[in-house]
Every structure is written in C-alpha cells, then in structure tokens.
Amino acid sequence: MNTQTIHAKQKPRILTGDTTTGRLHLGHWVGSLENRVQLQDQYDCYFLIANLHALTTRADRPAEVRQSAIDILLDYLSIGIDPQKSTILLQSEIPAIADLTFIFSMLLSFPRVMRNPTIKDEIRDKNLGENYPFGFLLYPVGQVADILAFRAELVPVGEDQIPHVEMTREVARRFNQLYCEQGNELFPIPEAKMGRAKRLVGLSGPDKNTGNLLKMSKSLNNAIFLSDDPDTVRKKIMSMYTDPNRLRPTDKGTVENNPLWIFHETFNPDQAWVAEAEDKYRNGQIGDVECKRKLIEVLVEFIEPIRQRRSVYENDIGQALDILKAGTERANVVADDTLQQVKKAMQQDYF
Ligand code: TRP
C-alpha cells in the first residue's frame, strides 16, 4: 500500500483550541464549539487547551491560568466533546510545538507578524501599549505551529482568529515550497471554518466611542457562560441592554442591532414565535420583560444539559485529567512525527 492509499483511509484532521483566560461562553459556542461537536464523526479532531498562550498577558497569574485550563477541559467534556472520538490535549505538554514555533518564526518577517489585524486589535483592546512581552508577538507563530504540528486541514474558529489561520496558510505554503518536492508537500493548506453566527454580541450594548455593539467577551464582563446557573442567567438577561429609546411596552421598539433579538434569533428554536414577537415589539404590542422571560427559558433549557454533564466531571476532576493526559499522549505521537518530517525535509536529521 503506498502512502497515498494510507492517507486516503484516514479522516482529515481538525485542530483548534482555546486560550486559558476564562470559562467558555455562548460566543464561543456559536463561533466554533457548535461546529466542533458536529464535526467529530467526519474528522479526526484535536482540541487544544492553549495554556502557554495565556501567559502572554498573565505570566504573573499562574493560578488563574491553571484554573482556567481545568475549566476549559470541563467545558469541552460538558458540551459533548467525546473523548472516545476526539483528542483533548494540553499545549504545554506537547514539546514538538515549541520546536516548530522556533522553526516557523524564521519563515515570517517581523513586519508580517505586526500586520496581523488581530494582534493590532488585541494591543488596543487590552491596553497593552508598547509594553507587551516579546512572547506576545510570538503567540500567533505558536498558533501556526499548533495547527501545522497536526497537519490539520480544517480549523473551526471565530472571526477574530481568521488572521492567524491566514498566517498559517502562508507558512505552510512557504515551507512546502522551500523544503519539499512538488507533489510531495508535507503540509496541507488549512481552511478556517466559522460558525453560523460570525460573532455574537454581548449583554452590555454598544462601545461608547464607536457606537458598535461590543462582542461577547469575558474581559468586557458581558458574557453568559456555558456553566452559568439558571439564577445567574436570569439576572444577566433581566439587566441586559436592549432598545434604550423604549421606555414603555407601548413604545415602538427597534429589533435591528438589539441584543435581545439577536439572542432570540440565535438560540430560540421557536423561530415562528420570534418573528411574531419581533413584529409586536416594533409596534409597541409586547413588553421587554415578556421577551426577556422567554429568552431566559430558552437559554436555561440550552445550558442545563451542559451543566448536568459538567457536574459529573466537577465531582471527579481526576477522571477529566485522565482524559486530558491520554489525549495529550496520543497528540504527542502525531506532533513528534510531524517534527521528524520537518527536520528531514530541512536536512536537519543527523542521527
Ligand atoms: N488563539 C485562540 C484563542 O484565543 C486559541 C488557539 C491557540 C487556537 N492555538 C490555536 C485556535 C490553534 C485555533 C488553532 O481562542
């Protein structure tokens, strides 16, 4: 059997992951998690807990990074990532990724890294000024290595990660061109896959400077987490931003760019109810409270099965860590193999 037929028998690989800067929320769900759960049968999936990347902004808060790694592991297991089918791995225990980061950093110019729009946005949004660590600029190259270590063909991510996948494609092409014979390229050129909603808005309304609705994010304190209990969901929805010009239920309301309706459109399975209620809202025939109550019901129903599964692992963290350990071991086999092939292609295999 030649390598072509062996390859044809394997499922194509997915690699994606999350930086350990907090628990996962509804924005992660529509941006990427939903796709991951659905694609587990068609692809050989690798889900990476990116604890090293969290150090770019939290080198002084190791306990937080550790807690978040465990939280994300529980999030993965509770949304239905099935360890029988998919591999969950811990970034810091995959040494080949660090080696590949160094090698790939030679294939990107410094201005190219600085041109990455996500890097620019992060420097602005996180108020990093000019004092971000050197490693902050290295993390997108690290992300290239995360993806290429698994020779992934598909990368399910939210909109903000697209520039990193674009950089990965460039590095893969450059590596293949520099070091591989035509027809015998080592790296597939990976595709990004975005979720059904490009980005989800948060609960807090528009940005004061731009007037645009802010995206859901832990750091903006405007998120509903996949682990929130019903009471927390209720409080968050009851105090969320809606149409600021609507003071009474009989006032005409605006549906467009209103988080209340964006959430209903995204999460309510009863879209007939949503269409009808939106119509009434526009005409001042339905109150905010009624629409919010309905939304609470919808979200609690969505989150409850996730919370149930989570509680099983919460009571047995050891079991969850065993899954992570086994996944990391499996992942190392693939990443080590990639590193060996990289060295061979670069004529740096001496012994
Ligand atoms: N940067 C991603 C985030 O913050 C996490 C991540 C790390 C990732 N490595 C990756 C995503 C590789 C996709 C592929 O969410």
Short mmCIF file of C-alpha atoms and ligand atoms in Angstrom, two decimals:
data_model
loop_
_atom_site.label_atom_id
_atom_site.label_comp_id
_atom_site.label_asym_id
_atom_site.label_seq_id
_atom_site.Cartn_x
_atom_site.Cartn_y
_atom_site.Cartn_z
CA MET A 1 0.00 0.00 0.00
CA ASN A 2 1.51 3.36 -0.94
CA THR A 3 1.25 6.41 1.30
CA GLN A 4 -1.50 7.87 -0.87
CA THR A 5 -3.88 5.00 -0.11
CA ILE A 6 -2.96 5.01 3.57
CA HIS A 7 -3.70 8.71 3.68
CA ALA A 8 -7.00 8.26 1.83
CA LYS A 9 -8.16 5.89 4.55
CA GLN A 10 -7.56 8.34 7.36
CA LYS A 11 -10.03 11.01 8.27
CA PRO A 12 -8.78 14.55 7.64
CA ARG A 13 -7.69 16.31 10.81
CA ILE A 14 -9.10 19.25 12.68
CA LEU A 15 -7.03 21.29 15.12
CA THR A 16 -8.49 24.13 17.10
CA GLY A 17 -8.42 25.32 20.67
CA ASP A 18 -8.88 27.97 23.29
CA THR A 19 -6.56 30.15 25.30
CA THR A 20 -6.99 29.60 29.03
CA THR A 21 -8.21 33.03 30.00
CA GLY A 22 -11.58 32.05 31.48
CA ARG A 23 -14.54 29.77 31.06
CA LEU A 24 -16.23 29.35 27.67
CA HIS A 25 -19.40 31.30 26.86
CA LEU A 26 -22.22 31.49 24.31
CA GLY A 27 -20.00 33.48 21.93
CA HIS A 28 -17.56 30.56 21.79
CA TRP A 29 -20.49 28.23 21.22
CA VAL A 30 -21.83 29.92 18.07
CA GLY A 31 -18.36 30.88 16.84
CA SER A 32 -16.71 27.48 17.00
CA LEU A 33 -17.79 24.98 19.67
CA GLU A 34 -21.01 24.02 17.93
CA ASN A 35 -19.06 23.13 14.77
CA ARG A 36 -16.57 21.12 16.76
CA VAL A 37 -19.23 18.97 18.38
CA GLN A 38 -20.86 18.36 14.99
CA LEU A 39 -17.67 17.54 13.09
CA GLN A 40 -16.40 14.84 15.46
CA ASP A 41 -17.54 11.95 13.25
CA GLN A 42 -16.25 13.26 9.95
CA TYR A 43 -12.86 14.44 11.18
CA ASP A 44 -10.06 13.23 13.41
CA CYS A 45 -10.35 16.10 15.89
CA TYR A 46 -7.71 17.64 18.16
CA PHE A 47 -8.86 20.22 20.69
CA LEU A 48 -6.05 22.17 22.27
CA ILE A 49 -6.06 23.82 25.70
CA ALA A 50 -3.71 26.73 24.96
CA ASN A 51 -2.28 27.40 28.43
CA LEU A 52 1.05 28.74 27.15
CA HIS A 53 -0.71 31.45 25.14
CA ALA A 54 -2.46 32.63 28.29
CA LEU A 55 0.95 33.58 29.69
CA THR A 56 1.22 36.35 27.07
CA THR A 57 -0.94 38.50 29.36
CA ARG A 58 -0.98 36.51 32.61
CA ALA A 59 2.58 35.47 33.36
CA ASP A 60 2.07 36.96 36.82
CA ARG A 61 -1.15 34.99 37.47
CA PRO A 62 -0.26 31.31 37.10
CA ALA A 63 -3.04 30.08 39.40
CA GLU A 64 -5.63 31.72 37.15
CA VAL A 65 -4.16 30.09 34.06
CA ARG A 66 -4.24 26.71 35.78
CA GLN A 67 -7.84 27.08 36.95
CA SER A 68 -8.93 28.15 33.50
CA ALA A 69 -7.23 25.15 31.87
CA ILE A 70 -9.31 22.88 34.09
CA ASP A 71 -12.46 24.91 33.45
CA ILE A 72 -12.00 24.65 29.70
CA LEU A 73 -11.37 20.92 29.95
CA LEU A 74 -14.70 20.61 31.80
CA ASP A 75 -16.37 22.90 29.27
CA TYR A 76 -15.20 20.67 26.41
CA LEU A 77 -16.42 17.49 28.07
CA SER A 78 -19.73 19.02 29.09
CA ILE A 79 -20.68 20.39 25.65
CA GLY A 80 -20.29 16.89 24.23
CA ILE A 81 -16.72 16.59 23.02
CA ASP A 82 -16.49 12.82 23.15
CA PRO A 83 -13.09 11.53 24.30
CA GLN A 84 -13.82 8.23 22.51
CA LYS A 85 -13.85 10.09 19.21
CA SER A 86 -11.78 13.23 19.73
CA THR A 87 -8.49 14.14 21.35
CA ILE A 88 -8.21 16.86 24.00
CA LEU A 89 -4.63 17.99 24.60
CA LEU A 90 -2.64 20.36 26.78
CA GLN A 91 -0.39 22.71 24.81
CA SER A 92 2.45 22.89 27.35
CA GLU A 93 2.89 19.10 27.26
CA ILE A 94 3.50 18.95 23.50
CA PRO A 95 7.20 19.80 23.18
CA ALA A 96 7.22 19.50 19.37
CA ILE A 97 5.02 22.62 19.18
CA ALA A 98 7.73 24.74 20.78
CA ASP A 99 10.37 23.40 18.38
CA LEU A 100 8.13 24.08 15.41
CA THR A 101 7.39 27.60 16.66
CA PHE A 102 11.09 28.41 16.52
CA ILE A 103 11.48 26.94 13.05
CA PHE A 104 8.38 28.65 11.64
CA SER A 105 9.32 32.00 13.16
CA MET A 106 12.12 32.08 10.56
CA LEU A 107 9.59 31.92 7.74
CA LEU A 108 7.73 35.09 8.73
CA SER A 109 9.13 38.59 8.65
CA PHE A 110 8.71 40.79 11.72
CA PRO A 111 6.55 43.36 9.83
CA ARG A 112 4.34 40.50 8.60
CA VAL A 113 3.62 39.48 12.21
CA MET A 114 2.94 43.11 13.18
CA ARG A 115 0.49 43.46 10.27
CA ASN A 116 -1.75 40.77 11.75
CA PRO A 117 -5.02 42.66 12.47
CA THR A 118 -5.88 40.51 15.48
CA ILE A 119 -2.56 41.43 17.08
CA LYS A 120 -3.30 45.11 16.46
CA ASP A 121 -6.81 44.78 17.92
CA GLU A 122 -5.52 42.98 20.99
CA ILE A 123 -2.86 45.59 21.66
CA ARG A 124 -5.58 48.23 21.52
CA ASP A 125 -8.42 46.41 23.33
CA LYS A 126 -6.25 45.07 26.14
CA ASN A 127 -4.47 48.40 26.56
CA LEU A 128 -1.10 46.74 26.11
CA GLY A 129 0.54 49.98 24.94
CA GLU A 130 4.12 49.32 23.95
CA ASN A 131 4.96 47.20 26.94
CA TYR A 132 3.65 43.85 25.80
CA PRO A 133 6.10 40.99 26.23
CA PHE A 134 8.16 39.74 23.31
CA GLY A 135 6.27 36.47 23.65
CA PHE A 136 3.03 38.24 22.83
CA LEU A 137 4.23 38.69 19.24
CA LEU A 138 5.36 35.10 19.19
CA TYR A 139 1.98 33.64 20.05
CA PRO A 140 0.48 33.82 16.52
CA VAL A 141 3.55 31.92 15.31
CA GLY A 142 2.90 29.46 18.13
CA GLN A 143 -0.64 29.12 16.81
CA VAL A 144 0.75 28.35 13.34
CA ALA A 145 2.80 25.58 14.99
CA ASP A 146 -0.27 24.29 16.89
CA ILE A 147 -2.13 23.84 13.62
CA LEU A 148 0.73 22.55 11.48
CA ALA A 149 2.00 20.12 14.15
CA PHE A 150 -1.19 18.18 13.42
CA ARG A 151 -1.15 18.84 9.67
CA ALA A 152 -4.75 19.91 10.13
CA GLU A 153 -6.95 20.57 7.12
CA LEU A 154 -9.73 22.39 8.92
CA VAL A 155 -9.65 24.92 11.77
CA PRO A 156 -13.06 25.81 13.27
CA VAL A 157 -12.66 29.27 14.83
CA GLY A 158 -14.42 32.55 15.49
CA GLU A 159 -13.94 35.53 13.21
CA ASP A 160 -11.11 37.06 15.27
CA GLN A 161 -8.89 34.04 14.63
CA ILE A 162 -9.05 34.22 10.82
CA PRO A 163 -5.82 36.28 10.51
CA HIS A 164 -3.93 33.59 12.42
CA VAL A 165 -5.23 30.88 10.09
CA GLU A 166 -4.26 33.08 7.14
CA MET A 167 -0.71 33.28 8.53
CA THR A 168 -0.72 29.50 8.96
CA ARG A 169 -1.61 29.06 5.29
CA GLU A 170 1.28 31.31 4.31
CA VAL A 171 3.77 29.42 6.45
CA ALA A 172 2.53 26.05 5.16
CA ARG A 173 2.93 27.20 1.55
CA ARG A 174 6.34 28.67 2.22
CA PHE A 175 7.58 25.55 3.99
CA ASN A 176 6.31 23.25 1.22
CA GLN A 177 7.89 25.45 -1.42
CA LEU A 178 11.26 25.80 0.32
CA TYR A 179 11.78 22.29 1.58
CA CYS A 180 9.51 19.80 -0.21
CA GLU A 181 9.47 18.39 -3.69
CA GLN A 182 6.49 19.28 -5.78
CA GLY A 183 3.81 16.64 -5.34
CA ASN A 184 5.27 15.60 -2.02
CA GLU A 185 4.32 18.56 0.16
CA LEU A 186 4.37 17.95 3.91
CA PHE A 187 1.64 20.39 4.93
CA PRO A 188 -1.94 20.64 3.76
CA ILE A 189 -3.06 24.27 3.41
CA PRO A 190 -5.62 24.54 6.25
CA GLU A 191 -9.02 26.18 5.86
CA ALA A 192 -10.76 28.19 8.59
CA LYS A 193 -14.37 27.36 9.34
CA MET A 194 -16.51 29.97 11.03
CA GLY A 195 -19.68 29.30 12.99
CA ARG A 196 -23.25 30.11 11.92
CA ALA A 197 -23.01 33.48 13.63
CA LYS A 198 -19.80 35.30 12.75
CA ARG A 199 -19.56 36.91 16.14
CA LEU A 200 -22.02 37.12 18.98
CA VAL A 201 -22.79 40.42 20.70
CA GLY A 202 -22.54 40.72 24.45
CA LEU A 203 -25.08 41.87 27.04
CA SER A 204 -23.59 45.32 27.55
CA GLY A 205 -24.62 47.19 24.43
CA PRO A 206 -22.54 49.49 22.23
CA ASP A 207 -19.00 50.75 22.57
CA LYS A 208 -19.02 54.34 23.82
CA ASN A 209 -16.56 55.52 21.18
CA THR A 210 -17.66 53.69 18.05
CA GLY A 211 -21.36 53.09 18.77
CA ASN A 212 -20.99 49.50 17.56
CA LEU A 213 -22.29 46.66 19.69
CA LEU A 214 -19.46 45.06 21.64
CA LYS A 215 -18.81 41.36 21.16
CA MET A 216 -19.40 38.91 23.97
CA SER A 217 -16.23 38.61 25.97
CA LYS A 218 -15.23 37.65 29.46
CA SER A 219 -13.00 40.68 29.85
CA LEU A 220 -15.86 43.04 29.00
CA ASN A 221 -17.96 41.35 31.64
CA ASN A 222 -20.87 40.93 29.21
CA ALA A 223 -20.94 37.15 28.73
CA ILE A 224 -23.25 34.27 29.54
CA PHE A 225 -21.12 31.26 30.32
CA LEU A 226 -21.93 27.67 29.37
CA SER A 227 -21.62 26.93 33.08
CA ASP A 228 -23.93 29.70 34.39
CA ASP A 229 -26.72 28.50 36.69
CA PRO A 230 -30.35 29.47 35.94
CA ASP A 231 -30.38 32.26 38.51
CA THR A 232 -27.27 33.86 37.03
CA VAL A 233 -28.74 33.64 33.52
CA ARG A 234 -31.96 35.24 34.77
CA LYS A 235 -30.14 38.15 36.41
CA LYS A 236 -27.93 38.76 33.39
CA ILE A 237 -30.82 38.76 30.93
CA MET A 238 -33.05 40.91 33.13
CA SER A 239 -30.40 43.63 33.27
CA MET A 240 -29.14 43.34 29.69
CA TYR A 241 -29.01 46.16 27.17
CA THR A 242 -31.98 46.33 24.79
CA ASP A 243 -33.50 49.32 22.96
CA PRO A 244 -32.58 52.39 25.08
CA ASN A 245 -35.32 54.51 23.49
CA ARG A 246 -38.08 52.22 24.56
CA LEU A 247 -39.32 53.23 27.98
CA ARG A 248 -42.76 51.65 27.97
CA PRO A 249 -44.06 48.43 26.40
CA THR A 250 -46.31 50.57 24.20
CA ASP A 251 -43.35 52.45 22.69
CA LYS A 252 -42.30 51.28 19.26
CA GLY A 253 -39.13 49.23 19.58
CA THR A 254 -36.12 48.61 17.33
CA VAL A 255 -35.30 45.00 16.57
CA GLU A 256 -32.18 45.55 14.47
CA ASN A 257 -28.93 45.55 16.45
CA ASN A 258 -30.83 44.80 19.61
CA PRO A 259 -29.06 42.06 21.60
CA LEU A 260 -32.41 40.80 22.93
CA TRP A 261 -33.46 39.86 19.41
CA ILE A 262 -30.03 38.75 18.26
CA PHE A 263 -30.08 36.22 21.11
CA HIS A 264 -33.62 35.08 20.27
CA GLU A 265 -32.69 34.69 16.61
CA THR A 266 -29.56 32.74 17.50
CA PHE A 267 -30.82 30.46 20.27
CA ASN A 268 -34.62 30.22 20.24
CA PRO A 269 -35.71 27.01 18.47
CA ASP A 270 -39.20 28.51 18.01
CA GLN A 271 -38.42 30.98 15.23
CA ALA A 272 -42.13 31.42 14.45
CA TRP A 273 -42.58 32.87 17.95
CA VAL A 274 -39.54 35.10 17.41
CA ALA A 275 -40.83 36.52 14.09
CA GLU A 276 -44.23 37.25 15.61
CA ALA A 277 -42.79 38.78 18.79
CA GLU A 278 -40.40 40.97 16.78
CA ASP A 279 -43.36 42.30 14.87
CA LYS A 280 -45.20 43.12 18.08
CA TYR A 281 -42.08 44.72 19.54
CA ARG A 282 -41.77 47.02 16.54
CA ASN A 283 -45.38 48.07 17.03
CA GLY A 284 -45.30 48.50 20.80
CA GLN A 285 -47.51 45.49 21.48
CA ILE A 286 -45.23 43.42 23.68
CA GLY A 287 -43.12 44.26 26.74
CA ASP A 288 -39.38 43.76 27.22
CA VAL A 289 -40.00 41.69 30.31
CA GLU A 290 -42.11 39.13 28.48
CA CYS A 291 -39.46 38.80 25.74
CA LYS A 292 -36.68 38.52 28.30
CA ARG A 293 -38.56 35.86 30.27
CA LYS A 294 -38.90 33.82 27.11
CA LEU A 295 -35.19 34.25 26.40
CA ILE A 296 -34.26 33.11 29.90
CA GLU A 297 -36.36 29.97 29.38
CA VAL A 298 -34.63 29.29 26.05
CA LEU A 299 -31.11 29.79 27.38
CA VAL A 300 -31.63 27.83 30.59
CA GLU A 301 -33.00 24.95 28.54
CA PHE A 302 -29.95 25.10 26.30
CA ILE A 303 -27.44 25.29 29.15
CA GLU A 304 -28.98 22.77 31.57
CA PRO A 305 -27.85 19.54 29.84
CA ILE A 306 -24.36 21.06 29.56
CA ARG A 307 -24.36 21.84 33.29
CA GLN A 308 -25.57 18.34 34.11
CA ARG A 309 -22.69 16.74 32.25
CA ARG A 310 -20.32 19.23 33.80
CA SER A 311 -21.35 18.33 37.34
CA VAL A 312 -20.30 14.70 36.76
CA TYR A 313 -16.73 15.79 35.96
CA GLU A 314 -16.71 18.53 38.60
CA ASN A 315 -17.16 15.80 41.19
CA ASP A 316 -14.37 13.77 39.64
CA ILE A 317 -11.69 16.10 38.32
CA GLY A 318 -9.30 13.13 38.33
CA GLN A 319 -11.35 11.45 35.61
CA ALA A 320 -11.24 14.61 33.49
CA LEU A 321 -7.48 14.93 33.97
CA ASP A 322 -7.01 11.28 32.95
CA ILE A 323 -8.83 12.06 29.70
CA LEU A 324 -6.55 15.06 29.14
CA LYS A 325 -3.44 13.02 29.87
CA ALA A 326 -4.42 10.22 27.49
CA GLY A 327 -5.30 12.76 24.79
CA THR A 328 -2.00 14.57 25.23
CA GLU A 329 -0.12 11.29 24.85
CA ARG A 330 -1.97 10.48 21.62
CA ALA A 331 -1.35 14.01 20.33
CA ASN A 332 2.38 13.78 21.02
CA VAL A 333 2.67 10.82 18.65
CA VAL A 334 1.31 12.93 15.79
CA ALA A 335 3.24 16.11 16.66
CA ASP A 336 6.54 14.24 17.11
CA ASP A 337 6.06 12.58 13.74
CA THR A 338 5.48 15.99 12.12
CA LEU A 339 8.61 17.39 13.75
CA GLN A 340 10.69 14.46 12.47
CA GLN A 341 9.35 15.00 8.96
CA VAL A 342 10.06 18.72 9.21
CA LYS A 343 13.67 18.07 10.23
CA LYS A 344 14.09 15.56 7.44
CA ALA A 345 12.69 17.95 4.84
CA MET A 346 15.09 20.63 6.15
CA GLN A 347 18.06 18.24 6.12
CA GLN A 348 18.44 18.67 9.87
CA ASP A 349 18.09 14.96 10.64
CA TYR A 350 21.61 13.90 11.63
CA PHE A 351 21.39 10.71 13.67
N1 TRP B 1 -5.89 31.88 19.89
C1 TRP B 1 -7.01 31.01 20.13
C2 TRP B 1 -7.98 31.75 21.08
O1 TRP B 1 -7.60 32.66 21.74
C3 TRP B 1 -6.60 29.73 20.77
C4 TRP B 1 -5.71 28.86 19.93
C5 TRP B 1 -4.43 28.51 20.22
C6 TRP B 1 -6.05 28.24 18.70
N2 TRP B 1 -3.93 27.72 19.26
C7 TRP B 1 -4.89 27.53 18.30
C8 TRP B 1 -7.20 28.24 17.89
C9 TRP B 1 -4.84 26.84 17.09
C10 TRP B 1 -7.14 27.53 16.70
C11 TRP B 1 -5.99 26.84 16.30
O2 TRP B 1 -9.10 31.34 21.21
#
